[in-house]
């Protein structure tokens, strides 16, 4: 197997930020990957992206992430000069060149910019980029052990009639406002609500509540997370009941266990929601069962795609 060369202006591969990016047909040190200030991805948040993780040298459920990314491109009338297998090769090369066995891998496309400052998005040249950086988690190791402290903010998630939530996007001002609300309340992260006041999601994660032994997760106005989808699949394997639909703040707080899900961290326990505590300082039994099987499945060829790394680095 031969690997592409990294075009580099910096010689120290361990300089911050670490990782490898792909841009304009080249593999770059992460710190050399840049976008124009005039790119509408930057000026208008006119972009879509997807994030997949690599664990122990393998992508986890890469197909589902590619499905979501290509569907998002289509819904946004964006085109990239690469097909699915070419994007797979680019992502694989980013990881292989980085050498990371555990990585956070992002593919993204911005609207790009207009060569003549036209305001017509059809005239923009869309830009595809990708990168692999070290794996990161929403919850740190201490929070994984004891559970996150979450506050419910009354900030309303951008409604699906405004922005289709199935397109993974960078419209985060609502989520960031939610975070500031949560910090003010002494919590570590936030859940924000939908237009009806039911729980939607948090900054980059979905939420589940276990109530009478069955799982529930919001459906309206949320990004259909791949980790959320994976929980549905794991529930089938574990013979647990799971349903999607409205989850009111009261219903969430009345549950036995709460956990959040994201590619960045997997299945993460929650210890408090506002002033309501769950468990007694440790993750609940159902959360633990799901989390254990989730990480076990990272070794399973059904969901894991092994990466070949260069041997000479
Ligand atoms: C990415 C994301 C999630 C989690 O999705 P995964 O595919 O599980 O990583 C949840 N909500 C929002 C808003 C997101 O951007």
Tab-separated table of C-alpha atoms and ligand atoms in Angstrom:
chain	number	residue	atom	x	y	z
A	1	UNK	CA	0.000	0.000	0.000
A	2	UNK	CA	1.355	3.442	-0.899
A	3	UNK	CA	0.317	6.596	0.868
A	4	UNK	CA	0.158	10.154	-0.446
A	5	UNK	CA	2.774	12.689	0.621
A	6	UNK	CA	2.032	15.371	3.184
A	7	UNK	CA	2.672	18.848	1.772
A	8	UNK	CA	4.046	20.703	4.701
A	9	UNK	CA	5.330	24.094	5.619
A	10	UNK	CA	5.947	23.162	9.224
A	11	UNK	CA	8.365	20.441	10.115
A	12	UNK	CA	7.195	19.501	13.608
A	13	UNK	CA	4.284	17.050	13.262
A	14	UNK	CA	3.594	17.316	16.992
A	15	UNK	CA	3.012	21.038	16.904
A	16	UNK	CA	-0.461	22.218	17.925
A	17	UNK	CA	-3.054	21.638	16.538
A	18	UNK	CA	-2.115	18.086	15.781
A	19	UNK	CA	-3.518	16.033	12.959
A	20	UNK	CA	-3.738	15.798	9.210
A	21	UNK	CA	-6.106	17.632	6.902
A	22	UNK	CA	-7.109	17.254	3.277
A	23	UNK	CA	-7.774	20.394	1.282
A	24	UNK	CA	-7.533	21.274	-2.430
A	25	UNK	CA	-6.161	17.890	-3.394
A	26	UNK	CA	-3.399	17.956	-0.784
A	27	UNK	CA	-2.726	16.405	2.587
A	28	UNK	CA	-1.564	19.034	5.062
A	29	UNK	CA	-0.508	19.387	8.623
A	30	UNK	CA	-3.664	20.362	10.518
A	31	UNK	CA	-2.307	23.789	11.342
A	32	UNK	CA	-1.865	24.558	7.633
A	33	UNK	CA	-5.534	23.897	6.772
A	34	UNK	CA	-7.264	27.266	6.299
A	35	UNK	CA	-10.456	28.719	4.842
A	36	UNK	CA	-10.959	32.108	3.237
A	37	UNK	CA	-12.685	34.739	5.340
A	38	UNK	CA	-14.993	35.188	2.328
A	39	UNK	CA	-16.123	31.542	2.334
A	40	UNK	CA	-19.872	31.412	3.041
A	41	UNK	CA	-19.212	28.457	5.273
A	42	UNK	CA	-17.541	30.958	7.563
A	43	UNK	CA	-19.626	34.078	6.847
A	44	UNK	CA	-23.076	32.404	6.781
A	45	UNK	CA	-22.601	28.998	8.421
A	46	UNK	CA	-23.499	27.728	4.948
A	47	UNK	CA	-21.952	24.299	5.290
A	48	UNK	CA	-22.579	20.723	6.259
A	49	UNK	CA	-20.309	18.212	7.893
A	50	UNK	CA	-20.068	14.844	9.509
A	51	UNK	CA	-17.872	13.402	12.186
A	52	UNK	CA	-16.916	9.758	12.491
A	53	UNK	CA	-14.534	8.318	15.011
A	54	UNK	CA	-11.702	5.851	14.755
A	55	UNK	CA	-11.167	3.522	17.686
A	56	UNK	CA	-8.306	1.016	17.943
A	57	UNK	CA	-7.413	1.666	14.317
A	58	UNK	CA	-10.883	1.231	12.834
A	59	UNK	CA	-13.698	3.523	11.692
A	60	UNK	CA	-16.959	2.961	13.550
A	61	UNK	CA	-20.090	2.784	11.339
A	62	UNK	CA	-18.456	4.782	8.576
A	63	UNK	CA	-21.221	3.875	6.094
A	64	UNK	CA	-23.878	5.625	8.170
A	65	UNK	CA	-21.764	8.773	8.459
A	66	UNK	CA	-21.171	8.812	4.702
A	67	UNK	CA	-24.916	8.324	4.092
A	68	UNK	CA	-25.731	11.306	6.286
A	69	UNK	CA	-23.013	13.486	4.775
A	70	UNK	CA	-23.976	12.803	1.158
A	71	UNK	CA	-27.672	13.260	1.986
A	72	UNK	CA	-26.833	16.641	3.570
A	73	UNK	CA	-24.902	17.740	0.488
A	74	UNK	CA	-27.847	16.886	-1.707
A	75	UNK	CA	-30.367	18.716	0.497
A	76	UNK	CA	-28.145	21.816	0.447
A	77	UNK	CA	-27.593	21.680	-3.343
A	78	UNK	CA	-23.886	21.213	-2.851
A	79	UNK	CA	-21.627	19.073	-4.996
A	80	UNK	CA	-18.148	17.769	-4.346
A	81	UNK	CA	-15.748	16.326	-6.912
A	82	UNK	CA	-15.464	13.033	-4.993
A	83	UNK	CA	-17.704	10.011	-4.759
A	84	UNK	CA	-18.260	7.872	-1.689
A	85	UNK	CA	-15.295	5.632	-2.215
A	86	UNK	CA	-13.001	8.597	-2.903
A	87	UNK	CA	-14.169	10.308	0.296
A	88	UNK	CA	-13.515	7.041	2.136
A	89	UNK	CA	-9.968	6.990	0.728
A	90	UNK	CA	-9.393	10.615	1.762
A	91	UNK	CA	-10.600	9.999	5.317
A	92	UNK	CA	-8.537	6.828	5.537
A	93	UNK	CA	-5.433	8.660	4.311
A	94	UNK	CA	-5.921	11.466	6.855
A	95	UNK	CA	-6.048	8.899	9.654
A	96	UNK	CA	-3.235	6.736	8.284
A	97	UNK	CA	-0.935	9.737	7.839
A	98	UNK	CA	-1.783	11.015	11.334
A	99	UNK	CA	-0.901	7.630	12.782
A	100	UNK	CA	-3.713	7.972	15.341
A	101	UNK	CA	-5.328	4.745	16.489
A	102	UNK	CA	-8.083	6.794	18.147
A	103	UNK	CA	-9.182	9.786	16.131
A	104	UNK	CA	-11.945	12.285	15.565
A	105	UNK	CA	-12.433	12.501	11.811
A	106	UNK	CA	-14.424	15.202	10.119
A	107	UNK	CA	-15.555	15.610	6.504
A	108	UNK	CA	-17.108	18.927	5.580
A	109	UNK	CA	-18.274	20.993	2.679
A	110	UNK	CA	-18.753	24.740	2.651
A	111	UNK	CA	-20.747	26.692	0.091
A	112	UNK	CA	-17.447	28.300	-0.845
A	113	UNK	CA	-17.289	31.804	-2.215
A	114	UNK	CA	-18.271	33.593	-5.359
A	115	UNK	CA	-15.406	34.640	-7.613
A	116	UNK	CA	-17.155	37.976	-8.356
A	117	UNK	CA	-18.959	38.650	-5.047
A	118	UNK	CA	-22.281	37.482	-6.490
A	119	UNK	CA	-24.900	36.810	-3.811
A	120	UNK	CA	-26.257	33.843	-5.755
A	121	UNK	CA	-25.349	30.598	-3.956
A	122	UNK	CA	-25.536	28.730	-7.268
A	123	UNK	CA	-22.448	30.581	-8.418
A	124	UNK	CA	-20.349	29.553	-5.460
A	125	UNK	CA	-17.692	26.899	-5.788
A	126	UNK	CA	-18.340	24.367	-3.014
A	127	UNK	CA	-15.326	23.286	-1.005
A	128	UNK	CA	-14.742	19.843	0.467
A	129	UNK	CA	-12.259	19.350	3.301
A	130	UNK	CA	-11.496	16.612	5.767
A	131	UNK	CA	-9.288	16.116	8.775
A	132	UNK	CA	-8.226	13.663	11.454
A	133	UNK	CA	-7.326	14.955	14.923
A	134	UNK	CA	-6.882	13.115	18.243
A	135	UNK	CA	-10.064	11.585	19.649
A	136	UNK	CA	-12.042	13.854	21.937
A	137	UNK	CA	-15.072	13.331	24.136
A	138	UNK	CA	-17.926	15.557	25.328
A	139	UNK	CA	-17.392	14.111	28.828
A	140	UNK	CA	-13.953	13.996	30.453
A	141	UNK	CA	-12.804	10.858	32.343
A	142	UNK	CA	-14.058	12.211	35.687
A	143	UNK	CA	-17.485	13.010	34.205
A	144	UNK	CA	-17.617	9.561	32.577
A	145	UNK	CA	-17.150	8.012	36.013
A	146	UNK	CA	-19.621	10.108	37.992
A	147	UNK	CA	-21.984	11.393	35.277
A	148	UNK	CA	-22.429	14.860	33.787
A	149	UNK	CA	-24.323	17.632	35.525
A	150	UNK	CA	-26.818	19.043	33.052
A	151	UNK	CA	-29.179	22.003	33.151
A	152	UNK	CA	-32.246	22.413	30.962
A	153	UNK	CA	-32.190	25.798	29.279
A	154	UNK	CA	-35.329	27.424	27.930
A	155	UNK	CA	-33.500	28.387	24.752
A	156	UNK	CA	-35.435	26.922	21.807
A	157	UNK	CA	-33.554	24.761	19.301
A	158	UNK	CA	-33.703	26.236	15.801
A	159	UNK	CA	-36.981	24.792	14.403
A	160	UNK	CA	-36.926	22.108	11.691
A	161	UNK	CA	-38.969	24.404	9.450
A	162	UNK	CA	-36.037	26.845	9.523
A	163	UNK	CA	-33.125	24.453	9.279
A	164	UNK	CA	-33.582	20.750	8.535
A	165	UNK	CA	-31.944	19.129	11.568
A	166	UNK	CA	-31.109	15.976	9.597
A	167	UNK	CA	-28.436	18.060	7.839
A	168	UNK	CA	-25.549	18.170	10.294
A	169	UNK	CA	-24.725	21.862	10.534
A	170	UNK	CA	-22.835	24.611	12.340
A	171	UNK	CA	-25.875	26.639	13.475
A	172	UNK	CA	-24.851	26.545	17.098
A	173	UNK	CA	-25.846	29.927	18.544
A	174	UNK	CA	-28.842	28.370	20.312
A	175	UNK	CA	-26.685	25.573	21.710
A	176	UNK	CA	-23.979	28.002	22.819
A	177	UNK	CA	-26.576	30.182	24.553
A	178	UNK	CA	-27.808	27.048	26.269
A	179	UNK	CA	-24.287	26.346	27.485
A	180	UNK	CA	-23.967	29.802	29.031
A	181	UNK	CA	-27.341	29.271	30.750
A	182	UNK	CA	-26.086	25.959	32.095
A	183	UNK	CA	-22.810	27.442	33.364
A	184	UNK	CA	-24.756	30.155	35.151
A	185	UNK	CA	-26.772	27.432	36.904
A	186	UNK	CA	-23.583	25.653	37.965
A	187	UNK	CA	-24.049	22.802	35.480
A	188	UNK	CA	-21.481	21.430	33.041
A	189	UNK	CA	-23.559	21.240	29.895
A	190	UNK	CA	-27.033	21.943	28.591
A	191	UNK	CA	-30.131	20.498	27.041
A	192	UNK	CA	-32.275	22.909	25.062
A	193	UNK	CA	-35.930	22.564	24.142
A	194	UNK	CA	-37.997	22.313	20.971
A	195	UNK	CA	-40.708	24.765	19.890
A	196	UNK	CA	-43.219	22.950	22.153
A	197	UNK	CA	-41.039	23.094	25.253
A	198	UNK	CA	-40.052	19.422	25.087
A	199	UNK	CA	-36.426	18.363	25.372
A	200	UNK	CA	-34.538	18.542	22.076
A	201	UNK	CA	-30.784	17.979	22.387
A	202	UNK	CA	-27.529	19.463	23.639
A	203	UNK	CA	-24.378	20.868	22.043
A	204	UNK	CA	-23.438	17.971	19.787
A	205	UNK	CA	-25.313	15.207	21.573
A	206	UNK	CA	-28.698	13.459	21.800
A	207	UNK	CA	-30.288	12.419	25.082
A	208	UNK	CA	-32.016	9.283	26.394
A	209	UNK	CA	-34.015	8.678	29.548
A	210	UNK	CA	-34.726	5.266	31.064
A	211	UNK	CA	-38.234	5.207	32.478
A	212	UNK	CA	-39.703	2.008	33.976
A	213	UNK	CA	-36.878	0.096	32.329
A	214	UNK	CA	-37.658	1.375	28.800
A	215	UNK	CA	-35.668	3.965	26.883
A	216	UNK	CA	-37.056	7.146	25.376
A	217	UNK	CA	-35.422	9.795	23.217
A	218	UNK	CA	-36.716	12.965	21.534
A	219	UNK	CA	-37.635	12.823	17.871
A	220	UNK	CA	-38.747	16.344	16.886
A	221	UNK	CA	-36.176	18.951	15.931
A	222	UNK	CA	-33.082	16.900	16.688
A	223	UNK	CA	-30.175	15.711	14.621
A	224	UNK	CA	-30.663	11.955	14.090
A	225	UNK	CA	-27.335	10.996	15.651
A	226	UNK	CA	-25.527	7.866	14.543
A	227	UNK	CA	-24.790	7.077	18.193
A	228	UNK	CA	-28.532	7.490	18.910
A	229	UNK	CA	-29.261	5.108	16.018
A	230	UNK	CA	-26.618	2.741	17.424
A	231	UNK	CA	-28.436	2.749	20.776
A	232	UNK	CA	-31.587	1.593	18.936
A	233	UNK	CA	-29.578	-1.240	17.383
A	234	UNK	CA	-27.983	-2.153	20.729
A	235	UNK	CA	-31.395	-2.181	22.431
A	236	UNK	CA	-32.495	-4.794	19.917
A	237	UNK	CA	-29.460	-6.909	20.776
A	238	UNK	CA	-30.020	-6.394	24.525
A	239	UNK	CA	-33.776	-6.914	24.347
A	240	UNK	CA	-34.514	-3.462	25.763
A	241	UNK	CA	-37.522	-1.364	24.762
A	242	UNK	CA	-36.831	1.995	23.136
A	243	UNK	CA	-39.232	4.586	21.797
A	244	UNK	CA	-38.886	7.940	20.055
A	245	UNK	CA	-41.250	10.839	20.683
A	246	UNK	CA	-41.816	13.873	22.843
A	247	UNK	CA	-39.830	13.913	26.084
A	248	UNK	CA	-40.985	16.649	28.441
A	249	UNK	CA	-38.593	18.063	31.060
A	250	UNK	CA	-40.784	16.457	33.764
A	251	UNK	CA	-40.647	13.047	32.079
A	252	UNK	CA	-36.859	13.320	31.772
A	253	UNK	CA	-36.477	14.244	35.428
A	254	UNK	CA	-38.830	11.442	36.492
A	255	UNK	CA	-36.673	8.730	34.899
A	256	UNK	CA	-34.342	6.239	36.566
A	257	UNK	CA	-31.329	6.986	34.346
A	258	UNK	CA	-30.311	9.634	31.839
A	259	UNK	CA	-27.461	9.443	29.364
A	260	UNK	CA	-26.293	11.409	26.340
A	261	UNK	CA	-24.886	10.118	23.049
A	262	UNK	CA	-22.328	11.454	20.587
A	263	UNK	CA	-19.595	10.243	18.280
A	264	UNK	CA	-17.399	12.336	20.582
A	265	UNK	CA	-17.612	10.156	23.698
A	266	UNK	CA	-20.171	7.468	22.844
A	267	UNK	CA	-22.607	6.710	25.675
A	268	UNK	CA	-22.132	9.235	28.499
A	269	UNK	CA	-23.896	9.049	31.876
A	270	UNK	CA	-25.734	11.999	33.434
A	271	UNK	CA	-25.757	12.411	37.218
A	272	UNK	CA	-28.020	15.437	37.607
A	273	UNK	CA	-30.581	17.319	35.525
A	274	UNK	CA	-31.223	20.694	37.164
A	275	UNK	CA	-31.744	19.758	40.828
A	276	UNK	CA	-32.712	16.121	40.235
A	277	UNK	CA	-30.068	13.441	40.876
A	278	UNK	CA	-29.851	10.063	39.112
A	279	UNK	CA	-28.297	6.948	40.549
A	280	UNK	CA	-25.978	7.479	43.461
A	281	UNK	CA	-22.845	8.970	42.084
A	282	UNK	CA	-22.344	6.343	39.409
A	283	UNK	CA	-23.840	5.433	36.019
A	284	UNK	CA	-27.048	3.381	36.102
A	285	UNK	CA	-27.163	-0.335	35.176
A	286	UNK	CA	-28.874	0.103	31.803
A	287	UNK	CA	-26.546	2.938	30.787
A	288	UNK	CA	-23.607	0.710	31.722
A	289	UNK	CA	-24.902	-2.292	29.745
A	290	UNK	CA	-25.415	-0.183	26.630
A	291	UNK	CA	-22.066	1.546	26.999
A	292	UNK	CA	-20.227	-1.767	27.428
A	293	UNK	CA	-21.805	-3.333	24.339
A	294	UNK	CA	-21.244	-0.092	22.383
A	295	UNK	CA	-17.482	-0.336	22.914
A	296	UNK	CA	-17.457	-4.114	22.372
A	297	UNK	CA	-19.047	-3.570	18.977
A	298	UNK	CA	-16.044	-1.442	17.984
A	299	UNK	CA	-14.174	-4.730	17.475
A	300	UNK	CA	-16.953	-6.273	15.415
A	301	UNK	CA	-16.488	-6.324	11.606
A	302	UNK	CA	-20.227	-5.599	11.262
A	303	UNK	CA	-19.608	-2.000	12.369
A	304	UNK	CA	-15.832	-1.507	12.335
A	305	UNK	CA	-13.619	-0.860	9.281
A	306	UNK	CA	-9.937	-1.474	9.942
A	307	UNK	CA	-7.402	1.073	8.687
A	308	UNK	CA	-4.003	0.220	7.259
A	309	UNK	CA	-1.297	2.515	8.638
A	310	UNK	CA	2.088	3.308	7.129
A	311	UNK	CA	4.793	1.193	8.753
A	312	UNK	CA	7.595	3.715	8.317
A	313	UNK	CA	6.402	6.484	10.684
B	1	LIG	C1	-23.383	15.479	15.734
B	1	LIG	C2	-24.526	15.895	16.569
B	1	LIG	C3	-25.172	15.001	17.448
B	1	LIG	C4	-24.660	13.587	17.696
B	1	LIG	O1	-24.660	12.811	16.532
B	1	LIG	P1	-23.688	11.540	16.392
B	1	LIG	O2	-23.885	11.117	14.977
B	1	LIG	O3	-24.145	10.542	17.373
B	1	LIG	O4	-22.300	12.010	16.678
B	1	LIG	C5	-26.306	15.437	18.108
B	1	LIG	N1	-26.762	16.697	17.950
B	1	LIG	C6	-26.160	17.588	17.144
B	1	LIG	C7	-26.721	18.954	17.021
B	1	LIG	C8	-25.021	17.226	16.434
B	1	LIG	O5	-24.413	18.114	15.646
